[in-house]
Amino acid sequence: MLKFVAVLLPAVCLATSSFAVDPKIKQQLQKLDPSERMEQSCDTEAMRKIAAEDGYKPDKVIAYTFSDPDMGENSIKAPGAVFRSKGDWYHLTYDCVTGPHHINVRSLDFQIGQKVPRDTWTKYYLYD
């Protein structure tokens, strides 16, 4: 029985643990107020996940471009987000849940939308 628990416990912890955060990023995030910290943590995790998709190299995510995000105690729903990849901006929707300190992202679901037309960038304060 002890062997079973010794094998099962790490597996359960791994399945429920937060995504790892680089210590340098964590140090910078701790300097922010909690709501900004949560948004930045979610934006960073969104970039990491988008980068795993074929054809994208995100360098910026903005949660509030087309609509304000819905902020919960430990969550953000960002239906009007965008991200920049290789000089182009794309619509993005994401739902993110963090831990209570708003540093570790526990889950992030996202959907990539259409490319934002360059002639609308100024209207939405997007840039090269």
GROMACS .gro file of C-alpha atoms in nm:
model
  128
    1MET     CA    1   0.000   0.000   0.000
    2LEU     CA    2   0.284   0.241   0.084
    3LYS     CA    3   0.436   0.190  -0.263
    4PHE     CA    4   0.098   0.269  -0.420
    5VAL     CA    5   0.071   0.596  -0.224
    6ALA     CA    6   0.434   0.686  -0.302
    7VAL     CA    7   0.361   0.650  -0.674
    8LEU     CA    8   0.012   0.801  -0.673
    9LEU     CA    9   0.086   1.114  -0.467
   10PRO     CA   10   0.346   1.264  -0.705
   11ALA     CA   11   0.119   1.185  -1.001
   12VAL     CA   12  -0.175   1.361  -0.837
   13CYS     CA   13   0.041   1.659  -0.742
   14LEU     CA   14   0.176   1.682  -1.096
   15ALA     CA   15  -0.171   1.670  -1.245
   16THR     CA   16  -0.299   1.950  -1.022
   17SER     CA   17   0.010   2.167  -0.993
   18SER     CA   18   0.041   2.510  -1.148
   19PHE     CA   19   0.246   2.574  -1.458
   20ALA     CA   20   0.608   2.645  -1.369
   21VAL     CA   21   0.706   3.010  -1.351
   22ASP     CA   22   1.059   3.126  -1.422
   23PRO     CA   23   1.206   3.268  -1.097
   24LYS     CA   24   1.300   3.599  -1.268
   25ILE     CA   25   0.946   3.641  -1.402
   26LYS     CA   26   0.801   3.548  -1.062
   27GLN     CA   27   1.015   3.816  -0.894
   28GLN     CA   28   0.888   4.080  -1.137
   29LEU     CA   29   0.526   3.967  -1.104
   30GLN     CA   30   0.542   3.998  -0.725
   31LYS     CA   31   0.605   4.372  -0.765
   32LEU     CA   32   0.267   4.425  -0.935
   33ASP     CA   33  -0.070   4.480  -0.771
   34PRO     CA   34  -0.277   4.157  -0.759
   35SER     CA   35  -0.510   4.227  -1.054
   36GLU     CA   36  -0.224   4.339  -1.281
   37ARG     CA   37  -0.022   4.038  -1.164
   38MET     CA   38  -0.304   3.802  -1.260
   39GLU     CA   39  -0.343   3.960  -1.604
   40GLN     CA   40   0.031   3.948  -1.672
   41SER     CA   41   0.055   3.586  -1.554
   42CYS     CA   42  -0.231   3.487  -1.784
   43ASP     CA   43  -0.090   3.686  -2.077
   44THR     CA   44   0.249   3.518  -2.032
   45GLU     CA   45   0.092   3.172  -2.020
   46ALA     CA   46  -0.117   3.253  -2.328
   47MET     CA   47   0.201   3.346  -2.517
   48ARG     CA   48   0.365   3.021  -2.409
   49LYS     CA   49   0.069   2.813  -2.530
   50ILE     CA   50   0.026   3.006  -2.855
   51ALA     CA   51   0.398   2.960  -2.928
   52ALA     CA   52   0.337   2.584  -2.924
   53GLU     CA   53   0.090   2.625  -3.213
   54ASP     CA   54   0.231   2.589  -3.565
   55GLY     CA   55   0.315   2.915  -3.734
   56TYR     CA   56   0.296   3.156  -3.440
   57LYS     CA   57   0.573   3.337  -3.252
   58PRO     CA   58   0.387   3.563  -3.007
   59ASP     CA   59   0.574   3.848  -2.843
   60LYS     CA   60   0.281   4.039  -2.689
   61VAL     CA   61  -0.068   3.965  -2.554
   62ILE     CA   62  -0.316   4.237  -2.457
   63ALA     CA   63  -0.625   4.122  -2.268
   64TYR     CA   64  -0.843   4.432  -2.316
   65THR     CA   65  -0.813   4.551  -2.678
   66PHE     CA   66  -1.166   4.486  -2.806
   67SER     CA   67  -1.349   4.454  -2.473
   68ASP     CA   68  -1.271   4.465  -2.104
   69PRO     CA   69  -1.186   4.132  -1.947
   70ASP     CA   70  -1.415   3.985  -1.683
   71MET     CA   71  -1.201   3.963  -1.369
   72GLY     CA   72  -1.290   3.709  -1.100
   73GLU     CA   73  -1.113   3.651  -0.770
   74ASN     CA   74  -0.864   3.413  -0.933
   75SER     CA   75  -0.976   3.417  -1.296
   76ILE     CA   76  -0.992   3.624  -1.612
   77LYS     CA   77  -1.220   3.580  -1.911
   78ALA     CA   78  -1.073   3.787  -2.193
   79PRO     CA   79  -1.306   3.770  -2.496
   80GLY     CA   80  -1.152   4.078  -2.659
   81ALA     CA   81  -0.782   4.002  -2.634
   82VAL     CA   82  -0.518   4.016  -2.906
   83PHE     CA   83  -0.169   3.884  -2.957
   84ARG     CA   84   0.113   3.990  -3.189
   85SER     CA   85   0.307   3.733  -3.390
   86LYS     CA   86   0.567   3.806  -3.657
   87GLY     CA   87   0.448   4.165  -3.690
   88ASP     CA   88   0.077   4.090  -3.721
   89TRP     CA   89  -0.199   4.112  -3.459
   90TYR     CA   90  -0.459   3.838  -3.412
   91HIS     CA   91  -0.787   3.825  -3.222
   92LEU     CA   92  -0.768   3.608  -2.912
   93THR     CA   93  -1.014   3.482  -2.653
   94TYR     CA   94  -0.893   3.322  -2.333
   95ASP     CA   95  -1.018   3.194  -1.998
   96CYS     CA   96  -0.752   3.176  -1.731
   97VAL     CA   97  -0.749   3.056  -1.370
   98THR     CA   98  -0.461   3.134  -1.135
   99GLY     CA   99  -0.366   3.041  -0.783
  100PRO     CA  100  -0.453   3.278  -0.497
  101HIS     CA  101  -0.130   3.477  -0.537
  102HIS     CA  102  -0.204   3.527  -0.909
  103ILE     CA  103   0.138   3.405  -1.019
  104ASN     CA  104   0.088   3.040  -1.109
  105VAL     CA  105  -0.162   2.971  -1.385
  106ARG     CA  106  -0.370   2.664  -1.306
  107SER     CA  107  -0.556   2.649  -1.637
  108LEU     CA  108  -0.577   2.847  -1.957
  109ASP     CA  109  -0.808   2.780  -2.250
  110PHE     CA  110  -0.775   2.995  -2.558
  111GLN     CA  111  -0.899   3.038  -2.912
  112ILE     CA  112  -0.710   3.220  -3.185
  113GLY     CA  113  -0.921   3.435  -3.413
  114GLN     CA  114  -0.870   3.622  -3.737
  115LYS     CA  115  -0.584   3.856  -3.816
  116VAL     CA  116  -0.661   4.217  -3.720
  117PRO     CA  117  -0.658   4.431  -4.037
  118ARG     CA  118  -0.361   4.669  -4.034
  119ASP     CA  119  -0.581   4.966  -4.126
  120THR     CA  120  -0.763   4.931  -3.789
  121TRP     CA  121  -0.451   4.915  -3.570
  122THR     CA  122  -0.448   5.286  -3.487
  123LYS     CA  123  -0.810   5.275  -3.373
  124TYR     CA  124  -0.724   5.000  -3.121
  125TYR     CA  125  -0.380   5.137  -3.022
  126LEU     CA  126  -0.197   4.845  -3.179
  127TYR     CA  127   0.156   4.895  -3.308
  128ASP     CA  128   0.444   4.729  -3.497
   0.00000   0.00000   0.00000
